[in-house]
CSV table of C-alpha atoms in Angstrom, one decimal:
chain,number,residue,atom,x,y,z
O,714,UNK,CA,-22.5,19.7,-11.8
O,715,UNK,CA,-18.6,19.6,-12.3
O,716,UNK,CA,-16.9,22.4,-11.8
O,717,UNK,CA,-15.2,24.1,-14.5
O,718,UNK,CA,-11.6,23.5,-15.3
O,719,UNK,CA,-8.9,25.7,-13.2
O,720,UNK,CA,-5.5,26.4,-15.5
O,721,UNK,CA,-2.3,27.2,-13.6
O,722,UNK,CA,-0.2,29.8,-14.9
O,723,UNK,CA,3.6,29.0,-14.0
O,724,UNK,CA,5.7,31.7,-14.5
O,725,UNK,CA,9.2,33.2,-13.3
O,726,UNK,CA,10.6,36.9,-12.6
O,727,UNK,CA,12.0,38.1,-15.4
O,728,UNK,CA,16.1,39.2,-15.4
O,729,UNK,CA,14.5,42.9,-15.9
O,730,UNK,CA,12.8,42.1,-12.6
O,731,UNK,CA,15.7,40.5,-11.0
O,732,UNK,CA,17.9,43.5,-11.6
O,733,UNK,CA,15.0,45.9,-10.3
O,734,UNK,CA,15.1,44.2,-7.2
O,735,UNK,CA,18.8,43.5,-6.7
O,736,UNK,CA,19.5,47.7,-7.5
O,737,UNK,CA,16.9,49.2,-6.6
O,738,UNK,CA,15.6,51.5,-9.7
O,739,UNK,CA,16.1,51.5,-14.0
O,740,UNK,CA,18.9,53.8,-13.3
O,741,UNK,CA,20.9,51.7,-10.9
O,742,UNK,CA,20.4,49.0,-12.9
O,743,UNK,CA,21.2,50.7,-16.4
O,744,UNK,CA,24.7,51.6,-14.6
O,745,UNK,CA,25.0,48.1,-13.5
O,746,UNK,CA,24.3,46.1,-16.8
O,747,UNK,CA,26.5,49.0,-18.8
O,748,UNK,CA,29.9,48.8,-16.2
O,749,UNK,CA,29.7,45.1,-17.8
O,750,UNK,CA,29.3,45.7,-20.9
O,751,UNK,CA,25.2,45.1,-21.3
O,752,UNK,CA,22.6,47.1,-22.3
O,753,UNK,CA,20.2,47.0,-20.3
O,754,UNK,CA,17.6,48.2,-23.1
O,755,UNK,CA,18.1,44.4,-24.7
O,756,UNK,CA,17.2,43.0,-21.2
O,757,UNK,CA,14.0,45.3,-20.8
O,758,UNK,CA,12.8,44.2,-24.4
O,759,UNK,CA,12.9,40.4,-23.3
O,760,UNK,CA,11.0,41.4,-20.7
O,761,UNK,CA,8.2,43.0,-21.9
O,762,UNK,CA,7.9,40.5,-24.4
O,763,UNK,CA,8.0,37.8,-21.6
O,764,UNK,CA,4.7,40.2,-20.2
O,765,UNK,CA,2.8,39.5,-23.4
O,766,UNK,CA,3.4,36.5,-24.0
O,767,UNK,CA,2.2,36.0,-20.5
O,768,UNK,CA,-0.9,38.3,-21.1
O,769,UNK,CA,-2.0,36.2,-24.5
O,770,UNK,CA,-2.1,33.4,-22.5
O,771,UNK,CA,-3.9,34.3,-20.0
O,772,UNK,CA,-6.3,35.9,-22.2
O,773,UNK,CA,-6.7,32.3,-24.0
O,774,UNK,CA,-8.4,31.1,-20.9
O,775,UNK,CA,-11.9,31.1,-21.6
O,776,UNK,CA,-14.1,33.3,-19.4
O,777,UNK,CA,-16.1,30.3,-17.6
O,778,UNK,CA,-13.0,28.6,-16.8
O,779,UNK,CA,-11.2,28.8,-13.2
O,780,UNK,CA,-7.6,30.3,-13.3
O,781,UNK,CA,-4.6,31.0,-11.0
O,782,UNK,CA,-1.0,32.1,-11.2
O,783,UNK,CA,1.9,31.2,-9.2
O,784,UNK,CA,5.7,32.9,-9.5
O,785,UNK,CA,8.8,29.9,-9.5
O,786,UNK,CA,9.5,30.9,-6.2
O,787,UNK,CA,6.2,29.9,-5.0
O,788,UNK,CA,5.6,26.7,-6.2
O,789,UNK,CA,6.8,24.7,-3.3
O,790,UNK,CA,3.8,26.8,-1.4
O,791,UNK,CA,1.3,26.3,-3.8
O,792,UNK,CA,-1.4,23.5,-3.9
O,793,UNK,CA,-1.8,21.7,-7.1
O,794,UNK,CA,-5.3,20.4,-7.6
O,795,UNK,CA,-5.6,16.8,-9.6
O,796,UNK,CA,-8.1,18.4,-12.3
O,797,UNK,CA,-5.9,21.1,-12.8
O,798,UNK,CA,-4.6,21.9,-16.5
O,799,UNK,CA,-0.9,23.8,-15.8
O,800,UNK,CA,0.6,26.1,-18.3
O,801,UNK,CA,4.3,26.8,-17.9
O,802,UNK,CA,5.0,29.6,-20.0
O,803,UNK,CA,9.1,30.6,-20.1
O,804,UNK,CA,11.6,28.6,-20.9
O,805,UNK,CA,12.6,24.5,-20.9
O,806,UNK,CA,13.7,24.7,-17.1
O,807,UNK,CA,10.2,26.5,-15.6
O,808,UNK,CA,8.9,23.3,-16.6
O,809,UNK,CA,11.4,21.0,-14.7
O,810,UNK,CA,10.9,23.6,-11.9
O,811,UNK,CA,7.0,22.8,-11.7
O,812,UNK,CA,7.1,19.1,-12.4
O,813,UNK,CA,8.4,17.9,-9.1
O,814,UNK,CA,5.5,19.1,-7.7
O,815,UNK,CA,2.9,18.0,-9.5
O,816,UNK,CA,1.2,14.4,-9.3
O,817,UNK,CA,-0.1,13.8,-13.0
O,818,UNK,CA,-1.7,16.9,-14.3
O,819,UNK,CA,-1.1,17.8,-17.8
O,820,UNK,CA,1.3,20.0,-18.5
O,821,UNK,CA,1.6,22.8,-21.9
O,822,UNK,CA,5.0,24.3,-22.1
O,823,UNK,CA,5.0,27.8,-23.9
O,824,UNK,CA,7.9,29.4,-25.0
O,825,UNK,CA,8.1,32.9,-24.6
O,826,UNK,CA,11.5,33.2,-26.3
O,827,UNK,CA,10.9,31.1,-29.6
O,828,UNK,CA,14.5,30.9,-31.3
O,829,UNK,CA,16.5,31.8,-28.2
O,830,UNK,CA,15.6,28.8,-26.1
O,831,UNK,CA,15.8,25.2,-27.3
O,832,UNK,CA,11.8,24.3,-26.9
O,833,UNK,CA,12.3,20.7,-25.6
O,834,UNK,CA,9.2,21.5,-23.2
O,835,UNK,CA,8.4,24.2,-24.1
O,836,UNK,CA,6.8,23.3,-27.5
O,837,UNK,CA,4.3,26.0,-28.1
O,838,UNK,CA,3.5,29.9,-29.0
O,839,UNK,CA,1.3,32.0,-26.7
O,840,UNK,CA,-1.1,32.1,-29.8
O,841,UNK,CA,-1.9,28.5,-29.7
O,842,UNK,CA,-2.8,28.4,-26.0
O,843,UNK,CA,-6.7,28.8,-26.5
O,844,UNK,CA,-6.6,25.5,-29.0
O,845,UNK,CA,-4.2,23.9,-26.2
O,846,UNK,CA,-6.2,24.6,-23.9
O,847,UNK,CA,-9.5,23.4,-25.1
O,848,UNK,CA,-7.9,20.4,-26.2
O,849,UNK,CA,-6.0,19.2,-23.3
O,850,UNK,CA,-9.7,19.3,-21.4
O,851,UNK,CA,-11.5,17.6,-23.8
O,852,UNK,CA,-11.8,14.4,-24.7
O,853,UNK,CA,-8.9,12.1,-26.5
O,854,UNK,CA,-6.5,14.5,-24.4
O,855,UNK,CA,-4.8,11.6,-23.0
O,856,UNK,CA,-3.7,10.0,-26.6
O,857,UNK,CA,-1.5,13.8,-26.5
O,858,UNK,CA,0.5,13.4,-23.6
O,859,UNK,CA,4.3,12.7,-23.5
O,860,UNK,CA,4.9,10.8,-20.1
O,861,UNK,CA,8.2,11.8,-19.6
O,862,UNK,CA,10.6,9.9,-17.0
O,863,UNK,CA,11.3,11.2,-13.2
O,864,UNK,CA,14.7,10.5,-11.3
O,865,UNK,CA,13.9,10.2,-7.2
O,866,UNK,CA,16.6,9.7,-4.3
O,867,UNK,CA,14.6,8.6,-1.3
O,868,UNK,CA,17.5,9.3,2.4
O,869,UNK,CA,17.1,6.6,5.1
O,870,UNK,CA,15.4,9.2,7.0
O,871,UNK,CA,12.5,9.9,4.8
O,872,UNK,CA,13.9,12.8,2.6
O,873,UNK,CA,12.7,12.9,-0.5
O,874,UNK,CA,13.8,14.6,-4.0
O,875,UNK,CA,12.1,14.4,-7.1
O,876,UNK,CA,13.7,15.9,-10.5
O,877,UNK,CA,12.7,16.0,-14.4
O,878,UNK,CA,16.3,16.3,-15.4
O,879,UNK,CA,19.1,14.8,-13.0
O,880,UNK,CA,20.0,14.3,-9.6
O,881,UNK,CA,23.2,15.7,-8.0
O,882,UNK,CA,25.1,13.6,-5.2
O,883,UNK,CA,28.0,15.1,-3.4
O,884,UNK,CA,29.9,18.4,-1.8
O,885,UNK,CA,28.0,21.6,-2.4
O,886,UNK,CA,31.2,23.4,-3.1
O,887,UNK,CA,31.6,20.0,-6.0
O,888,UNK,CA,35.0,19.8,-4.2
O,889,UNK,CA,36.2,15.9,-2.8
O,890,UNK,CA,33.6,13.5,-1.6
O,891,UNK,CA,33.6,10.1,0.1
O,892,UNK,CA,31.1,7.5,0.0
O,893,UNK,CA,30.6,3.8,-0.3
O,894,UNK,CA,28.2,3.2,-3.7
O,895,UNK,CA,26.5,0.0,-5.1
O,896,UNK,CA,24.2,-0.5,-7.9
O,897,UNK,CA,21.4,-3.0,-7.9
O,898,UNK,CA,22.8,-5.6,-5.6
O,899,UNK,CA,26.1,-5.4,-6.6
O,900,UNK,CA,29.2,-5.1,-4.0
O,901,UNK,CA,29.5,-1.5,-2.8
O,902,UNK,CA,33.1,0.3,-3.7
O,903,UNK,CA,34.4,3.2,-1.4
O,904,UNK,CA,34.8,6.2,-4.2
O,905,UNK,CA,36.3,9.9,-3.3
O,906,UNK,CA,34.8,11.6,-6.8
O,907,UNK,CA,33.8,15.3,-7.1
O,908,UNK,CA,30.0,13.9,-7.0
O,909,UNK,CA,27.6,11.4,-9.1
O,910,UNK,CA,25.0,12.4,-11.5
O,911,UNK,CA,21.8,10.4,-11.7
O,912,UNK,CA,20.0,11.7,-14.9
O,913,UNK,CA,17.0,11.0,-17.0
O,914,UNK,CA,16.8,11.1,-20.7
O,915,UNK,CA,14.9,14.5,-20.7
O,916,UNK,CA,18.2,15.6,-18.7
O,917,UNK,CA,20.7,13.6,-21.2
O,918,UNK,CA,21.1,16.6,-23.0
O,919,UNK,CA,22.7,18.7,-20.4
O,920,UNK,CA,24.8,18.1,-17.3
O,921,UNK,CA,24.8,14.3,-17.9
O,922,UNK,CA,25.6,15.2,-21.7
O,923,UNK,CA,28.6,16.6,-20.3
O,924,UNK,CA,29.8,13.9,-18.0
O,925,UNK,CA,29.4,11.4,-20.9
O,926,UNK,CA,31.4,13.5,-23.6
O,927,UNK,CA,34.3,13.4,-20.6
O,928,UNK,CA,35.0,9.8,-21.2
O,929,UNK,CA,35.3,7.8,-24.1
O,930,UNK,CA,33.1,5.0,-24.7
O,931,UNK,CA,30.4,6.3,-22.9
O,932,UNK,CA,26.8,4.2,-22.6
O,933,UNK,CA,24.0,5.7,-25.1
O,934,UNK,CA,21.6,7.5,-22.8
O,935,UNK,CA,18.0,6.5,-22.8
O,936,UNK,CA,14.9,8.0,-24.3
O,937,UNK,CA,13.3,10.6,-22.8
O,938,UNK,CA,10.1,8.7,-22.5
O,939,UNK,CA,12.3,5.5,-21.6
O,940,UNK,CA,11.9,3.8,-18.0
O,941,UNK,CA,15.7,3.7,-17.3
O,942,UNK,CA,18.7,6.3,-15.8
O,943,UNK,CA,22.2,6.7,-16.6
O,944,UNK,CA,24.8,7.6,-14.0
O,945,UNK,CA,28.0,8.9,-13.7
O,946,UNK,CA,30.6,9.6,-10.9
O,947,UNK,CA,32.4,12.5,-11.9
O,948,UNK,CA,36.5,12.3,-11.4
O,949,UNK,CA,36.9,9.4,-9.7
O,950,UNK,CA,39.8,9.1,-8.0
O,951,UNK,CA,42.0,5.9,-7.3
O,952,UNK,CA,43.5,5.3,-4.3
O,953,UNK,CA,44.7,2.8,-2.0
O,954,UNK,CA,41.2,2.8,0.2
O,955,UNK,CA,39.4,3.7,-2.9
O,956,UNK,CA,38.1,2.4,-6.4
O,957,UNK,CA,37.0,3.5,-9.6
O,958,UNK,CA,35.5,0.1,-11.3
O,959,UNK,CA,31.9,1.5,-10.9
O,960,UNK,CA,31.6,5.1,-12.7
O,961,UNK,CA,28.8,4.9,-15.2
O,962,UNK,CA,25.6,2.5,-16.2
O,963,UNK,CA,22.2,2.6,-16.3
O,964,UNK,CA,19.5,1.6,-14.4
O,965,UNK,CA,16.2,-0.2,-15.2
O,966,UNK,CA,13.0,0.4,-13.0
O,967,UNK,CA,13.2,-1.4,-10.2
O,968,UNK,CA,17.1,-0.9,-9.7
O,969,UNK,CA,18.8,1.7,-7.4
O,970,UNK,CA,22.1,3.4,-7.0
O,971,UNK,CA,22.7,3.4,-3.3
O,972,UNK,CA,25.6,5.5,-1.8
O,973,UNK,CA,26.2,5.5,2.1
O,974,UNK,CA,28.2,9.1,3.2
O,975,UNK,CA,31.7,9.2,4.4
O,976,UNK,CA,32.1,12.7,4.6
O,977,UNK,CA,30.9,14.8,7.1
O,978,UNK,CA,28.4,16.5,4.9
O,979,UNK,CA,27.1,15.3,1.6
O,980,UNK,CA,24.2,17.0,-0.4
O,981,UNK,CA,21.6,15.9,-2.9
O,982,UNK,CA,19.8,18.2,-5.1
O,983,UNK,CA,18.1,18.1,-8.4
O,984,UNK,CA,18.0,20.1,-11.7
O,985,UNK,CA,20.3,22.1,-10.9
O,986,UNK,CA,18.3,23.8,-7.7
O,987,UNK,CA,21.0,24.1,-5.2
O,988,UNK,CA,18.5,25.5,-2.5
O,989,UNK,CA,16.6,22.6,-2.2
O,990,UNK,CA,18.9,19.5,-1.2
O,991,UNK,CA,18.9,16.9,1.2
O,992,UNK,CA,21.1,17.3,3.9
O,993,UNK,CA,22.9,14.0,4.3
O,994,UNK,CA,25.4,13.2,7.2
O,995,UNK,CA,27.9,10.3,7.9
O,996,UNK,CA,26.7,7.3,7.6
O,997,UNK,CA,23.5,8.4,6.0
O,998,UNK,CA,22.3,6.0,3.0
O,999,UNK,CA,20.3,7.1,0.3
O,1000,UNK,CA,18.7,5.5,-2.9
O,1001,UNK,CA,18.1,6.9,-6.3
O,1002,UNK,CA,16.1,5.5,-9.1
O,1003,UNK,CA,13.5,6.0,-11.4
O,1004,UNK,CA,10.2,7.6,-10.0
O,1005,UNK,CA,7.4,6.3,-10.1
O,1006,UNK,CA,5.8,9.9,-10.8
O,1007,UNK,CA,6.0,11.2,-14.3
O,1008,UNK,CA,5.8,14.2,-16.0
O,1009,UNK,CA,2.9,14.2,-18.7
O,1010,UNK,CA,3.5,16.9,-21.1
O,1011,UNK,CA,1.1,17.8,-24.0
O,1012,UNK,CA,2.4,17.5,-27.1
């Protein structure tokens, strides 16, 4: 006998909660959000409608059905389970924050803020989660899923980043860095930029967006379901020992962007998650291109 179907709730604290912690009690926090201008009455609404959102979907779950939950901040703790359906109920980034670690399992995005976030990913409202549900374990569930395209950078000593949106190479303080980069098999060029950006087309609606609206004659980015990346080195700056004839392309599966550190510290990080790099030292290489995991998000 199988066992029945276990749904993963995703969730994150909300900025209600945040402030709790931060200041202690309502009334530190009330002072806090007003000496800036905030009330914090509009931030305690979001949040209790955050709550029930979170509530009807969890009530959707049908009573035979195996559930969990697990908070943003535990998800690089939590095991994943292949049969597992995961519902990511906030906003468009919750889901890039779960996707990295998951290895295939469908994924419904529920937006608990319709109107006030951009539902890329998360498509759907809390009352459709029993009929999401039901369908995403049942059978033709697979002609509903979006396979949406993952960026990976792989270090020479085995570290490993995946992201849903872009991949960040550079200084963590975004100030000067230096490294040798080649594409493909091309010749490498010593750069000093203020960092690259390896991004997918799920991500080329946001930091990559802005790189490309920087320059003119930027390259189209591709589809979000499309098997290629686009790059861009940000600021590239000409010098005598260094070049700028390689700032922005694209890359097909099976091509990588290779840049070897010459600084004494370099970082790599993706979707935005600054607590979560790899730590890359002189002489270090490390290679980005497309993953070969994908997020499947039902649609």
């Amino acid at each position: 006998m199988s066992l029945a179907p276990r749904v993963v709730l995703v969730h994150r604290r909300t900025e209600y909660e945040e402030l709790l912690a931060r200041h202690g009690s309502r009334g530190q926090a009330s002072f806090f959000t007003g000496s800036r201008g905030r009330s914090l009455a509009e931030v305690e609404e979001r949040h209790h409608r955050s709550l029930a959102a979170l509530a009807e979907v969890a009530g959707a779950v049908p009573l035979d059905w195996r559930r969990s939950r697990v908070e943003r901040t535990d998800l690089d703790r939590f095991l994943f389970g292949p049969e597992d359906l995961v519902v990511v109920v906030g906003q468009d980034g919750l889901v890039a924050n779960a996707a990295k670690y998951l290895s295939g399992q469908p994924v419904i995005g529920v937006d608990t803020e319709p109107g006030r976030n951009p539902g890329v990913l998360v498509r759907h409202r809390p009352d459709q989660a029993g009929r999401l549900l039901r369908a995403a374990a049942g059978p033709g569930a697979e002609r509903q899923l979006e396979e949406r395209t993952m960026v990976e950078a792989v270090a020479d000593d085995t570290q490993r980043l995946l992201a849903l949106n872009e991949v960040y190479l550079g200084q963590s303080g975004h100030q000067t860095s230096r490294y040798r980069l080649a594409v493909g098999g091309g010749p490498e060029e010593a750069q000093a930029s203020s960092g690259v950006l390896v991004g997918t087309g799920t991500g080329a609606t946001g930091w990559c967006r802005s790189a490309a609206l920087e320059r003119a004659g930027a390259l189209p980015p591709p589809g979000p379901t499309a098997s290629a990346l686009a790059w861009f080195v940000r600021e590239a700056w000409p010098s005598p020992t260094t070049g700028t004839a390689q700032v922005q392309g694209l890359l097909a599966p099976g091509e990588a962007l290779t840049l070897t550190v010459e600084s004494d510290r370099l970082i790599a990080f993706g979707d935005g998650v600054e607590s979560d790099a790899l730590q890359l030292s002189w002489g270090q290489t490390v290679r980005v291109g497309v993953a070969a995991q994908r997020l499947r998000l039902f649609v």
